[in-house]
Amino acid sequence: MDWEIEYAMQSLYIPKMFYDHDRLEQLLERLSDGVTLSGDELGELERVAVESVFEDTKYTWQYQSRKRDGEFRSGCDIYILRDPLLTRYDRLCRAYEARKGIPRAENPFSSRLDAAVWNVMRLSDFSFDYRWIDSTKDRKGPKLVLILYEEFESYYDIPDSLFVILDFCAENIPELEAALAEAVIQLPIWDRLGKEAT
């Protein structure tokens, strides 16, 4: 009986999360008609929610994967997630680096996004992996790749984490734009003999 209450609460929490982000319509459009509070339909709701947070989501099933230690493990769900808000933040980061003449590793805005992604991707279920890839490593732009192994069960954790990433971008873009507007490349000052002044 406890599981019925848990299913009901999760079935209500997910739409509320989308409602809070003005995205409930998008979620409902992707769901089958007549979704109830059953366990089976909660599974559908959770999976649709994962696919509905970022604007561009690609899903694939991989039958078998090689773990980092070289062993094989059972199949997994793979989500490739991209969003215009994330792309905008990433482009501003690249522009900031170009204007300041610094590498990505010295960009505090890139480091803050990396930390935000790392913090929210610590889910309660450990049967997953993820890759955060920015535009310096993918010409198509930044993306988050989720790898959810067959035994993964905490799909309800993911939409909230994805919304946190988008919220981070939305909240920090104004500061990044302001920093970009102020950024100038620091050129060395030369004296009249052609030597760098100290």
mmCIF file of C-alpha atoms in Angstrom:
data_model
loop_
_atom_site.group_PDB
_atom_site.id
_atom_site.type_symbol
_atom_site.label_atom_id
_atom_site.label_comp_id
_atom_site.label_asym_id
_atom_site.label_seq_id
_atom_site.Cartn_x
_atom_site.Cartn_y
_atom_site.Cartn_z
ATOM 1 C CA MET A 1 0.000 0.000 0.000
ATOM 2 C CA ASP A 2 2.926 2.367 0.697
ATOM 3 C CA TRP A 3 4.067 2.010 -2.902
ATOM 4 C CA GLU A 4 0.647 3.203 -4.115
ATOM 5 C CA ILE A 5 1.072 6.408 -2.103
ATOM 6 C CA GLU A 6 4.611 6.818 -3.420
ATOM 7 C CA TYR A 7 3.426 6.350 -7.030
ATOM 8 C CA ALA A 8 0.653 8.896 -6.494
ATOM 9 C CA MET A 9 3.006 11.460 -4.968
ATOM 10 C CA GLN A 10 5.552 11.049 -7.757
ATOM 11 C CA SER A 11 2.787 11.259 -10.383
ATOM 12 C CA LEU A 12 1.728 14.591 -8.903
ATOM 13 C CA TYR A 13 5.233 15.938 -8.256
ATOM 14 C CA ILE A 14 6.437 15.612 -11.853
ATOM 15 C CA PRO A 15 3.624 17.688 -13.443
ATOM 16 C CA LYS A 16 3.991 20.251 -10.614
ATOM 17 C CA MET A 17 7.675 20.609 -11.471
ATOM 18 C CA PHE A 18 6.793 21.331 -15.115
ATOM 19 C CA TYR A 19 4.033 23.707 -14.038
ATOM 20 C CA ASP A 20 6.523 25.663 -11.904
ATOM 21 C CA HIS A 21 8.703 26.120 -15.023
ATOM 22 C CA ASP A 22 5.786 27.060 -17.321
ATOM 23 C CA ARG A 23 6.295 23.818 -19.251
ATOM 24 C CA LEU A 24 3.255 21.753 -18.226
ATOM 25 C CA GLU A 25 1.634 22.038 -21.673
ATOM 26 C CA GLN A 26 4.716 20.531 -23.348
ATOM 27 C CA LEU A 27 4.676 17.611 -20.928
ATOM 28 C CA LEU A 28 0.954 16.928 -21.366
ATOM 29 C CA GLU A 29 1.214 17.084 -25.159
ATOM 30 C CA ARG A 30 3.707 14.204 -25.110
ATOM 31 C CA LEU A 31 1.744 11.976 -22.742
ATOM 32 C CA SER A 32 -0.877 9.420 -23.726
ATOM 33 C CA ASP A 33 -4.481 10.328 -23.038
ATOM 34 C CA GLY A 34 -5.889 9.308 -19.679
ATOM 35 C CA VAL A 35 -2.727 8.932 -17.613
ATOM 36 C CA THR A 36 -3.607 7.634 -14.149
ATOM 37 C CA LEU A 37 -1.650 7.151 -10.940
ATOM 38 C CA SER A 38 -0.723 3.514 -11.617
ATOM 39 C CA GLY A 39 2.829 2.189 -11.418
ATOM 40 C CA ASP A 40 2.958 1.370 -15.143
ATOM 41 C CA GLU A 41 1.799 4.796 -16.168
ATOM 42 C CA LEU A 42 4.147 6.437 -13.686
ATOM 43 C CA GLY A 43 6.973 4.789 -15.636
ATOM 44 C CA GLU A 44 5.687 6.372 -18.839
ATOM 45 C CA LEU A 45 5.315 9.760 -17.120
ATOM 46 C CA GLU A 46 8.882 9.597 -15.784
ATOM 47 C CA ARG A 47 10.385 8.728 -19.165
ATOM 48 C CA VAL A 48 8.384 11.391 -21.002
ATOM 49 C CA ALA A 49 9.433 13.921 -18.345
ATOM 50 C CA VAL A 50 13.122 13.117 -18.925
ATOM 51 C CA GLU A 51 12.615 13.741 -22.650
ATOM 52 C CA SER A 52 10.626 16.960 -22.146
ATOM 53 C CA VAL A 53 12.917 19.233 -20.089
ATOM 54 C CA PHE A 54 15.592 20.032 -22.676
ATOM 55 C CA GLU A 55 14.234 21.241 -25.998
ATOM 56 C CA ASP A 56 16.264 18.830 -28.136
ATOM 57 C CA THR A 57 16.386 15.293 -26.736
ATOM 58 C CA LYS A 58 17.470 12.192 -28.611
ATOM 59 C CA TYR A 59 16.864 8.751 -27.131
ATOM 60 C CA THR A 60 18.419 5.431 -28.026
ATOM 61 C CA TRP A 61 18.684 1.982 -26.483
ATOM 62 C CA GLN A 62 22.118 0.372 -26.447
ATOM 63 C CA TYR A 63 22.052 -3.379 -26.061
ATOM 64 C CA GLN A 64 25.386 -3.812 -24.368
ATOM 65 C CA SER A 65 28.061 -1.449 -23.136
ATOM 66 C CA ARG A 66 31.665 -1.742 -22.029
ATOM 67 C CA LYS A 67 32.404 -0.445 -18.532
ATOM 68 C CA ARG A 68 35.526 1.572 -17.768
ATOM 69 C CA ASP A 69 37.204 -1.532 -16.317
ATOM 70 C CA GLY A 70 36.713 -3.341 -19.643
ATOM 71 C CA GLU A 71 33.832 -5.579 -18.552
ATOM 72 C CA PHE A 72 30.524 -5.629 -20.385
ATOM 73 C CA ARG A 73 27.232 -4.801 -18.749
ATOM 74 C CA SER A 74 23.609 -5.114 -19.781
ATOM 75 C CA GLY A 75 21.845 -2.672 -22.065
ATOM 76 C CA CYS A 76 21.101 0.935 -21.227
ATOM 77 C CA ASP A 77 18.951 3.915 -22.148
ATOM 78 C CA ILE A 78 20.951 6.774 -23.628
ATOM 79 C CA TYR A 79 19.629 10.329 -23.725
ATOM 80 C CA ILE A 80 21.463 13.059 -25.628
ATOM 81 C CA LEU A 81 20.171 16.376 -24.298
ATOM 82 C CA ARG A 82 20.644 19.811 -25.855
ATOM 83 C CA ASP A 83 18.854 23.074 -25.166
ATOM 84 C CA PRO A 84 19.058 26.622 -26.618
ATOM 85 C CA LEU A 85 19.552 28.096 -23.138
ATOM 86 C CA LEU A 86 22.552 25.845 -22.511
ATOM 87 C CA THR A 87 23.883 26.650 -25.990
ATOM 88 C CA ARG A 88 23.561 30.392 -25.326
ATOM 89 C CA TYR A 89 25.463 30.128 -22.038
ATOM 90 C CA ASP A 90 28.162 28.039 -23.710
ATOM 91 C CA ARG A 91 28.552 30.494 -26.625
ATOM 92 C CA LEU A 92 28.870 33.388 -24.209
ATOM 93 C CA CYS A 93 31.590 31.443 -22.386
ATOM 94 C CA ARG A 94 33.528 30.925 -25.633
ATOM 95 C CA ALA A 95 33.136 34.638 -26.486
ATOM 96 C CA TYR A 96 34.323 35.618 -23.000
ATOM 97 C CA GLU A 97 37.407 33.408 -23.377
ATOM 98 C CA ALA A 98 38.182 34.885 -26.802
ATOM 99 C CA ARG A 99 37.776 38.453 -25.577
ATOM 100 C CA LYS A 100 39.849 37.889 -22.423
ATOM 101 C CA GLY A 101 42.432 35.780 -24.256
ATOM 102 C CA ILE A 102 42.130 32.934 -21.754
ATOM 103 C CA PRO A 103 41.698 29.158 -22.132
ATOM 104 C CA ARG A 104 38.479 27.455 -21.064
ATOM 105 C CA ALA A 105 40.157 26.166 -17.890
ATOM 106 C CA GLU A 106 40.632 29.764 -16.677
ATOM 107 C CA ASN A 107 37.061 30.850 -17.390
ATOM 108 C CA PRO A 108 35.189 31.112 -14.065
ATOM 109 C CA PHE A 109 31.820 30.968 -15.853
ATOM 110 C CA SER A 110 32.683 27.643 -17.492
ATOM 111 C CA SER A 111 33.915 26.300 -14.155
ATOM 112 C CA ARG A 112 30.663 27.318 -12.450
ATOM 113 C CA LEU A 113 28.587 25.516 -15.077
ATOM 114 C CA ASP A 114 30.775 22.408 -14.754
ATOM 115 C CA ALA A 115 30.248 22.484 -10.978
ATOM 116 C CA ALA A 116 26.491 22.991 -11.346
ATOM 117 C CA VAL A 117 26.191 19.981 -13.668
ATOM 118 C CA TRP A 118 28.351 17.846 -11.394
ATOM 119 C CA ASN A 119 26.330 18.801 -8.299
ATOM 120 C CA VAL A 120 22.923 17.985 -9.757
ATOM 121 C CA MET A 121 23.987 14.763 -11.445
ATOM 122 C CA ARG A 122 24.558 13.034 -8.115
ATOM 123 C CA LEU A 123 21.308 11.072 -8.261
ATOM 124 C CA SER A 124 19.986 8.720 -5.592
ATOM 125 C CA ASP A 125 20.346 5.723 -7.940
ATOM 126 C CA PHE A 126 23.929 4.815 -8.853
ATOM 127 C CA SER A 127 23.061 2.711 -11.933
ATOM 128 C CA PHE A 128 23.847 5.511 -14.353
ATOM 129 C CA ASP A 129 26.609 7.559 -15.849
ATOM 130 C CA TYR A 130 26.716 10.892 -17.612
ATOM 131 C CA ARG A 131 28.982 12.970 -19.827
ATOM 132 C CA TRP A 132 28.899 16.767 -19.888
ATOM 133 C CA ILE A 133 30.349 17.913 -23.212
ATOM 134 C CA ASP A 134 30.765 21.584 -24.103
ATOM 135 C CA SER A 135 31.289 23.153 -27.522
ATOM 136 C CA THR A 136 35.078 22.887 -27.249
ATOM 137 C CA LYS A 137 34.609 19.111 -27.629
ATOM 138 C CA ASP A 138 31.533 18.954 -29.885
ATOM 139 C CA ARG A 139 31.122 21.220 -32.910
ATOM 140 C CA LYS A 140 27.321 20.915 -32.701
ATOM 141 C CA GLY A 141 27.392 22.587 -29.309
ATOM 142 C CA PRO A 142 27.064 21.592 -25.671
ATOM 143 C CA LYS A 143 25.203 18.486 -24.627
ATOM 144 C CA LEU A 144 24.542 16.303 -21.642
ATOM 145 C CA VAL A 145 24.609 12.562 -22.296
ATOM 146 C CA LEU A 146 22.773 10.373 -19.770
ATOM 147 C CA ILE A 147 23.492 6.654 -19.667
ATOM 148 C CA LEU A 148 20.880 4.836 -17.589
ATOM 149 C CA TYR A 149 21.603 1.158 -17.058
ATOM 150 C CA GLU A 150 18.893 -1.482 -17.100
ATOM 151 C CA GLU A 151 18.593 -1.581 -13.316
ATOM 152 C CA PHE A 152 18.170 2.220 -13.042
ATOM 153 C CA GLU A 153 14.894 3.112 -11.290
ATOM 154 C CA SER A 154 15.046 6.762 -10.181
ATOM 155 C CA TYR A 155 13.799 8.432 -13.362
ATOM 156 C CA TYR A 156 11.833 10.899 -11.220
ATOM 157 C CA ASP A 157 15.145 12.428 -10.015
ATOM 158 C CA ILE A 158 16.254 13.420 -13.499
ATOM 159 C CA PRO A 159 13.762 16.129 -14.593
ATOM 160 C CA ASP A 160 14.417 18.169 -11.462
ATOM 161 C CA SER A 161 18.184 17.941 -12.034
ATOM 162 C CA LEU A 162 17.794 19.017 -15.663
ATOM 163 C CA PHE A 163 15.636 21.982 -14.682
ATOM 164 C CA VAL A 164 18.325 23.052 -12.183
ATOM 165 C CA ILE A 165 20.887 23.153 -15.020
ATOM 166 C CA LEU A 166 18.599 25.298 -17.189
ATOM 167 C CA ASP A 167 17.733 27.533 -14.224
ATOM 168 C CA PHE A 168 21.459 27.994 -13.580
ATOM 169 C CA CYS A 169 21.982 29.126 -17.182
ATOM 170 C CA ALA A 170 19.011 31.509 -17.116
ATOM 171 C CA GLU A 171 20.084 33.060 -13.810
ATOM 172 C CA ASN A 172 23.748 33.473 -14.780
ATOM 173 C CA ILE A 173 23.492 34.623 -18.408
ATOM 174 C CA PRO A 174 22.951 38.303 -17.421
ATOM 175 C CA GLU A 175 26.114 38.282 -15.295
ATOM 176 C CA LEU A 176 28.063 36.562 -18.071
ATOM 177 C CA GLU A 177 26.795 39.091 -20.638
ATOM 178 C CA ALA A 178 27.835 41.968 -18.363
ATOM 179 C CA ALA A 179 31.293 40.447 -17.839
ATOM 180 C CA LEU A 180 31.654 39.942 -21.575
ATOM 181 C CA ALA A 181 30.760 43.585 -22.227
ATOM 182 C CA GLU A 182 33.475 44.715 -19.798
ATOM 183 C CA ALA A 183 36.115 42.195 -20.884
ATOM 184 C CA VAL A 184 39.074 43.472 -22.855
ATOM 185 C CA ILE A 185 42.195 41.664 -23.905
ATOM 186 C CA GLN A 186 45.102 42.753 -21.733
ATOM 187 C CA LEU A 187 47.890 43.636 -24.162
ATOM 188 C CA PRO A 188 51.386 44.318 -22.871
ATOM 189 C CA ILE A 189 52.487 47.945 -22.691
ATOM 190 C CA TRP A 190 55.705 48.676 -24.585
ATOM 191 C CA ASP A 191 58.093 51.522 -23.915
ATOM 192 C CA ARG A 192 59.559 53.637 -26.733
ATOM 193 C CA LEU A 193 62.552 51.261 -27.082
ATOM 194 C CA GLY A 194 60.285 48.311 -27.839
ATOM 195 C CA LYS A 195 60.675 46.631 -24.467
ATOM 196 C CA GLU A 196 57.746 45.521 -22.350
ATOM 197 C CA ALA A 197 57.141 48.029 -19.575
ATOM 198 C CA THR A 198 56.945 46.702 -16.017
#
